[in-house]
Amino acid sequence: GSPRLGQRRTETQWAQLVAWMEEGRVFEAPIIGCNKGGLLVRIAEGLGFVPASQLATLPGTLGTPELRSELESMVGNNMQLRLIEVDPARDRVICSERATQWQEQQADGQHLERLKDQIGQEVTGVVRSVCDFGVFVDLDGVDGLIHISELSWQRVRHPLDIVQPGQQIRVKVLNVDMEGRRVGLSLKRLHADPWRLVAERYHTGDVIDATVTNVVQFGAFAQVEEGVEGLIHISELSAAAFNAAEDVVREGQRIKVRILHINPVERRLGLSIRSAG
């Protein structure tokens, strides 16, 4: 991550950064240093990082030792930037000079009207920026948001595991807020909800293959197919004596499990290793 200045940003400062990112604000920041990958700038009483790949004119020295001296020559200047990633939890603020060159269109009413007609349909957009609660997508000058819960049917640790700034993606239009000039989008709804098929595909008593995804105090979670996880309660892990769940299973392990109960509506699946043998 980027080095830190002495003090931590306040919640108000983080909120300001998130707001700037959401509105796509272009701001000027002083370049106060560099490291081997890019420039350090001062923004909202803290540090921001501009990766060399996000400079408007890409350095010819990208990927070479000479990059450092080219970046050092820029220290002391000011630069016009936009935010492309804000993550308070990781103290990460990533800025881009290239992003300031996107066409500035005010989301006009007609444009939003057209998207309103496309609710439920697929459209193409470009990932503008990523933060810990979701992804902002540029739809020809109109801003759309994919909330983290709409990225995947599977659990998402961080949106950056799914998409990257600058990536072109297909999304489904969920809703259009004419007053707030906001468009709600979904990536996961391009695919059927895997839980809808669970009741057809699996039955209580079936013995199936699964992969352990998470070992917890009270047992382990295992994925039976993409987007569908079940719980193996600690009492169902093994007939032999053991102290902790980690003694029986580990993350990533392939196992045989028996289905004890299925509830697609509540997205619950009870599994057992003990009775699978």
PDB file of N, CA and C in Angstrom, residues 124-181:
ATOM      1  N   THR A 124     -23.729  -2.073 -21.685  1.00  0.00           N
ATOM      2  CA  THR A 124     -22.270  -2.129 -21.530  1.00  0.00           C
ATOM      3  C   THR A 124     -21.777  -0.834 -20.914  1.00  0.00           C
ATOM      4  N   GLY A 125     -20.835  -0.949 -19.995  1.00  0.00           N
ATOM      5  CA  GLY A 125     -20.254   0.243 -19.378  1.00  0.00           C
ATOM      6  C   GLY A 125     -18.789   0.012 -19.079  1.00  0.00           C
ATOM      7  N   VAL A 126     -18.143   1.049 -18.535  1.00  0.00           N
ATOM      8  CA  VAL A 126     -16.725   0.952 -18.175  1.00  0.00           C
ATOM      9  C   VAL A 126     -16.603   1.243 -16.683  1.00  0.00           C
ATOM     10  N   VAL A 127     -15.862   0.396 -15.970  1.00  0.00           N
ATOM     11  CA  VAL A 127     -15.654   0.596 -14.535  1.00  0.00           C
ATOM     12  C   VAL A 127     -14.866   1.896 -14.337  1.00  0.00           C
ATOM     13  N   ARG A 128     -15.500   2.867 -13.659  1.00  0.00           N
ATOM     14  CA  ARG A 128     -14.874   4.164 -13.454  1.00  0.00           C
ATOM     15  C   ARG A 128     -14.035   4.160 -12.183  1.00  0.00           C
ATOM     16  N   SER A 129     -14.596   3.583 -11.114  1.00  0.00           N
ATOM     17  CA  SER A 129     -13.856   3.550  -9.858  1.00  0.00           C
ATOM     18  C   SER A 129     -14.430   2.452  -8.968  1.00  0.00           C
ATOM     19  N   VAL A 130     -13.632   2.072  -7.959  1.00  0.00           N
ATOM     20  CA  VAL A 130     -13.991   0.959  -7.084  1.00  0.00           C
ATOM     21  C   VAL A 130     -13.812   1.415  -5.643  1.00  0.00           C
ATOM     22  N   CYS A 131     -14.803   1.164  -4.779  1.00  0.00           N
ATOM     23  CA  CYS A 131     -14.586   1.410  -3.355  1.00  0.00           C
ATOM     24  C   CYS A 131     -15.108   0.200  -2.588  1.00  0.00           C
ATOM     25  N   ASP A 132     -14.970   0.203  -1.255  1.00  0.00           N
ATOM     26  CA  ASP A 132     -15.263  -1.051  -0.568  1.00  0.00           C
ATOM     27  C   ASP A 132     -16.742  -1.423  -0.585  1.00  0.00           C
ATOM     28  N   PHE A 133     -17.654  -0.460  -0.876  1.00  0.00           N
ATOM     29  CA  PHE A 133     -19.068  -0.830  -0.885  1.00  0.00           C
ATOM     30  C   PHE A 133     -19.627  -1.081  -2.289  1.00  0.00           C
ATOM     31  N   GLY A 134     -18.793  -0.930  -3.323  1.00  0.00           N
ATOM     32  CA  GLY A 134     -19.320  -1.177  -4.668  1.00  0.00           C
ATOM     33  C   GLY A 134     -18.451  -0.620  -5.766  1.00  0.00           C
ATOM     34  N   VAL A 135     -19.052  -0.582  -6.957  1.00  0.00           N
ATOM     35  CA  VAL A 135     -18.305  -0.242  -8.165  1.00  0.00           C
ATOM     36  C   VAL A 135     -19.087   0.805  -8.954  1.00  0.00           C
ATOM     37  N   PHE A 136     -18.416   1.892  -9.341  1.00  0.00           N
ATOM     38  CA  PHE A 136     -19.070   2.906 -10.176  1.00  0.00           C
ATOM     39  C   PHE A 136     -18.775   2.625 -11.637  1.00  0.00           C
ATOM     40  N   VAL A 137     -19.823   2.645 -12.439  1.00  0.00           N
ATOM     41  CA  VAL A 137     -19.698   2.298 -13.857  1.00  0.00           C
ATOM     42  C   VAL A 137     -20.162   3.473 -14.699  1.00  0.00           C
ATOM     43  N   ASP A 138     -19.348   3.839 -15.682  1.00  0.00           N
ATOM     44  CA  ASP A 138     -19.695   4.925 -16.595  1.00  0.00           C
ATOM     45  C   ASP A 138     -20.497   4.339 -17.754  1.00  0.00           C
ATOM     46  N   LEU A 139     -21.758   4.766 -17.869  1.00  0.00           N
ATOM     47  CA  LEU A 139     -22.617   4.320 -18.970  1.00  0.00           C
ATOM     48  C   LEU A 139     -22.780   5.499 -19.922  1.00  0.00           C
ATOM     49  N   ASP A 140     -21.800   5.717 -20.787  1.00  0.00           N
ATOM     50  CA  ASP A 140     -21.861   6.851 -21.715  1.00  0.00           C
ATOM     51  C   ASP A 140     -22.114   8.164 -20.995  1.00  0.00           C
ATOM     52  N   GLY A 141     -21.409   8.409 -19.910  1.00  0.00           N
ATOM     53  CA  GLY A 141     -21.563   9.688 -19.225  1.00  0.00           C
ATOM     54  C   GLY A 141     -22.565   9.676 -18.087  1.00  0.00           C
ATOM     55  N   VAL A 142     -23.338   8.608 -17.948  1.00  0.00           N
ATOM     56  CA  VAL A 142     -24.246   8.483 -16.804  1.00  0.00           C
ATOM     57  C   VAL A 142     -23.598   7.524 -15.810  1.00  0.00           C
ATOM     58  N   ASP A 143     -23.705   7.876 -14.532  1.00  0.00           N
ATOM     59  CA  ASP A 143     -23.076   7.066 -13.494  1.00  0.00           C
ATOM     60  C   ASP A 143     -23.988   5.961 -13.008  1.00  0.00           C
ATOM     61  N   GLY A 144     -23.487   4.741 -12.993  1.00  0.00           N
ATOM     62  CA  GLY A 144     -24.234   3.639 -12.402  1.00  0.00           C
ATOM     63  C   GLY A 144     -23.444   3.060 -11.253  1.00  0.00           C
ATOM     64  N   LEU A 145     -24.139   2.479 -10.282  1.00  0.00           N
ATOM     65  CA  LEU A 145     -23.473   1.852  -9.139  1.00  0.00           C
ATOM     66  C   LEU A 145     -23.872   0.386  -9.049  1.00  0.00           C
ATOM     67  N   ILE A 146     -22.851  -0.483  -8.981  1.00  0.00           N
ATOM     68  CA  ILE A 146     -23.111  -1.887  -8.635  1.00  0.00           C
ATOM     69  C   ILE A 146     -22.772  -2.012  -7.161  1.00  0.00           C
ATOM     70  N   HIS A 147     -23.783  -2.177  -6.314  1.00  0.00           N
ATOM     71  CA  HIS A 147     -23.518  -2.366  -4.892  1.00  0.00           C
ATOM     72  C   HIS A 147     -22.794  -3.700  -4.715  1.00  0.00           C
ATOM     73  N   ILE A 148     -21.948  -3.804  -3.678  1.00  0.00           N
ATOM     74  CA  ILE A 148     -21.159  -5.025  -3.482  1.00  0.00           C
ATOM     75  C   ILE A 148     -22.039  -6.283  -3.445  1.00  0.00           C
ATOM     76  N   SER A 149     -23.272  -6.136  -2.952  1.00  0.00           N
ATOM     77  CA  SER A 149     -24.173  -7.298  -2.865  1.00  0.00           C
ATOM     78  C   SER A 149     -24.678  -7.740  -4.236  1.00  0.00           C
ATOM     79  N   GLU A 150     -24.483  -6.892  -5.276  1.00  0.00           N
ATOM     80  CA  GLU A 150     -24.950  -7.229  -6.627  1.00  0.00           C
ATOM     81  C   GLU A 150     -23.812  -7.665  -7.542  1.00  0.00           C
ATOM     82  N   LEU A 151     -22.611  -7.857  -6.974  1.00  0.00           N
ATOM     83  CA  LEU A 151     -21.470  -8.229  -7.822  1.00  0.00           C
ATOM     84  C   LEU A 151     -21.453  -9.708  -8.169  1.00  0.00           C
ATOM     85  N   SER A 152     -21.794 -10.546  -7.194  1.00  0.00           N
ATOM     86  CA  SER A 152     -21.681 -11.985  -7.428  1.00  0.00           C
ATOM     87  C   SER A 152     -22.634 -12.725  -6.512  1.00  0.00           C
ATOM     88  N   TRP A 153     -23.068 -13.907  -6.952  1.00  0.00           N
ATOM     89  CA  TRP A 153     -23.893 -14.755  -6.080  1.00  0.00           C
ATOM     90  C   TRP A 153     -23.031 -15.326  -4.959  1.00  0.00           C
ATOM     91  N   GLN A 154     -21.720 -15.323  -5.151  1.00  0.00           N
ATOM     92  CA  GLN A 154     -20.825 -15.806  -4.110  1.00  0.00           C
ATOM     93  C   GLN A 154     -20.471 -14.672  -3.165  1.00  0.00           C
ATOM     94  N   ARG A 155     -19.869 -15.024  -2.026  1.00  0.00           N
ATOM     95  CA  ARG A 155     -19.416 -13.978  -1.103  1.00  0.00           C
ATOM     96  C   ARG A 155     -18.274 -13.207  -1.738  1.00  0.00           C
ATOM     97  N   VAL A 156     -18.328 -11.881  -1.628  1.00  0.00           N
ATOM     98  CA  VAL A 156     -17.273 -11.042  -2.210  1.00  0.00           C
ATOM     99  C   VAL A 156     -16.482 -10.416  -1.067  1.00  0.00           C
ATOM    100  N   ARG A 157     -15.166 -10.675  -1.045  1.00  0.00           N
ATOM    101  CA  ARG A 157     -14.346 -10.067   0.016  1.00  0.00           C
ATOM    102  C   ARG A 157     -14.130  -8.591  -0.286  1.00  0.00           C
ATOM    103  N   HIS A 158     -13.788  -8.281  -1.542  1.00  0.00           N
ATOM    104  CA  HIS A 158     -13.587  -6.883  -1.950  1.00  0.00           C
ATOM    105  C   HIS A 158     -13.921  -6.778  -3.440  1.00  0.00           C
ATOM    106  N   PRO A 159     -14.588  -5.675  -3.852  1.00  0.00           N
ATOM    107  CA  PRO A 159     -14.957  -5.544  -5.276  1.00  0.00           C
ATOM    108  C   PRO A 159     -13.787  -5.709  -6.242  1.00  0.00           C
ATOM    109  N   LEU A 160     -12.562  -5.368  -5.796  1.00  0.00           N
ATOM    110  CA  LEU A 160     -11.403  -5.495  -6.690  1.00  0.00           C
ATOM    111  C   LEU A 160     -11.106  -6.951  -7.044  1.00  0.00           C
ATOM    112  N   ASP A 161     -11.678  -7.898  -6.281  1.00  0.00           N
ATOM    113  CA  ASP A 161     -11.514  -9.312  -6.636  1.00  0.00           C
ATOM    114  C   ASP A 161     -12.343  -9.653  -7.878  1.00  0.00           C
ATOM    115  N   ILE A 162     -13.305  -8.791  -8.205  1.00  0.00           N
ATOM    116  CA  ILE A 162     -14.235  -9.084  -9.299  1.00  0.00           C
ATOM    117  C   ILE A 162     -13.951  -8.230 -10.539  1.00  0.00           C
ATOM    118  N   VAL A 163     -13.729  -6.923 -10.336  1.00  0.00           N
ATOM    119  CA  VAL A 163     -13.501  -6.015 -11.477  1.00  0.00           C
ATOM    120  C   VAL A 163     -12.342  -5.065 -11.188  1.00  0.00           C
ATOM    121  N   GLN A 164     -11.819  -4.445 -12.242  1.00  0.00           N
ATOM    122  CA  GLN A 164     -10.717  -3.487 -12.136  1.00  0.00           C
ATOM    123  C   GLN A 164     -11.118  -2.169 -12.798  1.00  0.00           C
ATOM    124  N   PRO A 165     -10.627  -1.012 -12.282  1.00  0.00           N
ATOM    125  CA  PRO A 165     -10.913   0.266 -12.956  1.00  0.00           C
ATOM    126  C   PRO A 165     -10.456   0.209 -14.410  1.00  0.00           C
ATOM    127  N   GLY A 166     -11.289   0.761 -15.308  1.00  0.00           N
ATOM    128  CA  GLY A 166     -10.954   0.785 -16.731  1.00  0.00           C
ATOM    129  C   GLY A 166     -11.503  -0.406 -17.505  1.00  0.00           C
ATOM    130  N   GLN A 167     -11.980  -1.422 -16.779  1.00  0.00           N
ATOM    131  CA  GLN A 167     -12.489  -2.627 -17.446  1.00  0.00           C
ATOM    132  C   GLN A 167     -13.871  -2.382 -18.049  1.00  0.00           C
ATOM    133  N   GLN A 168     -14.099  -2.932 -19.245  1.00  0.00           N
ATOM    134  CA  GLN A 168     -15.427  -2.830 -19.858  1.00  0.00           C
ATOM    135  C   GLN A 168     -16.258  -4.036 -19.416  1.00  0.00           C
ATOM    136  N   ILE A 169     -17.489  -3.793 -18.972  1.00  0.00           N
ATOM    137  CA  ILE A 169     -18.307  -4.906 -18.481  1.00  0.00           C
ATOM    138  C   ILE A 169     -19.753  -4.791 -18.951  1.00  0.00           C
ATOM    139  N   ARG A 170     -20.429  -5.945 -18.994  1.00  0.00           N
ATOM    140  CA  ARG A 170     -21.873  -5.998 -19.236  1.00  0.00           C
ATOM    141  C   ARG A 170     -22.561  -5.990 -17.876  1.00  0.00           C
ATOM    142  N   VAL A 171     -23.611  -5.213 -17.733  1.00  0.00           N
ATOM    143  CA  VAL A 171     -24.344  -5.149 -16.468  1.00  0.00           C
ATOM    144  C   VAL A 171     -25.841  -5.127 -16.758  1.00  0.00           C
ATOM    145  N   LYS A 172     -26.628  -5.452 -15.743  1.00  0.00           N
ATOM    146  CA  LYS A 172     -28.087  -5.386 -15.871  1.00  0.00           C
ATOM    147  C   LYS A 172     -28.569  -4.129 -15.155  1.00  0.00           C
ATOM    148  N   VAL A 173     -29.471  -3.382 -15.775  1.00  0.00           N
ATOM    149  CA  VAL A 173     -30.024  -2.165 -15.158  1.00  0.00           C
ATOM    150  C   VAL A 173     -31.130  -2.572 -14.184  1.00  0.00           C
ATOM    151  N   LEU A 174     -30.964  -2.214 -12.898  1.00  0.00           N
ATOM    152  CA  LEU A 174     -31.963  -2.586 -11.883  1.00  0.00           C
ATOM    153  C   LEU A 174     -32.976  -1.473 -11.664  1.00  0.00           C
ATOM    154  N   ASN A 175     -32.481  -0.235 -11.533  1.00  0.00           N
ATOM    155  CA  ASN A 175     -33.395   0.883 -11.289  1.00  0.00           C
ATOM    156  C   ASN A 175     -32.755   2.193 -11.737  1.00  0.00           C
ATOM    157  N   VAL A 176     -33.598   3.198 -11.984  1.00  0.00           N
ATOM    158  CA  VAL A 176     -33.119   4.515 -12.391  1.00  0.00           C
ATOM    159  C   VAL A 176     -33.802   5.555 -11.504  1.00  0.00           C
ATOM    160  N   ASP A 177     -32.978   6.338 -10.800  1.00  0.00           N
ATOM    161  CA  ASP A 177     -33.501   7.375  -9.913  1.00  0.00           C
ATOM    162  C   ASP A 177     -33.322   8.705 -10.644  1.00  0.00           C
ATOM    163  N   MET A 178     -34.423   9.206 -11.227  1.00  0.00           N
ATOM    164  CA  MET A 178     -34.355  10.411 -12.062  1.00  0.00           C
ATOM    165  C   MET A 178     -33.894  11.622 -11.243  1.00  0.00           C
ATOM    166  N   GLU A 179     -34.391  11.740  -9.997  1.00  0.00           N
ATOM    167  CA  GLU A 179     -34.043  12.916  -9.191  1.00  0.00           C
ATOM    168  C   GLU A 179     -32.587  12.867  -8.746  1.00  0.00           C
ATOM    169  N   GLY A 180     -32.177  11.715  -8.225  1.00  0.00           N
ATOM    170  CA  GLY A 180     -30.799  11.591  -7.759  1.00  0.00           C
ATOM    171  C   GLY A 180     -29.836  11.353  -8.906  1.00  0.00           C
ATOM    172  N   ARG A 181     -30.373  11.242 -10.141  1.00  0.00           N
ATOM    173  CA  ARG A 181     -29.573  10.958 -11.343  1.00  0.00           C
ATOM    174  C   ARG A 181     -28.652   9.771 -11.104  1.00  0.00           C
TER     175      ARG A 181
END
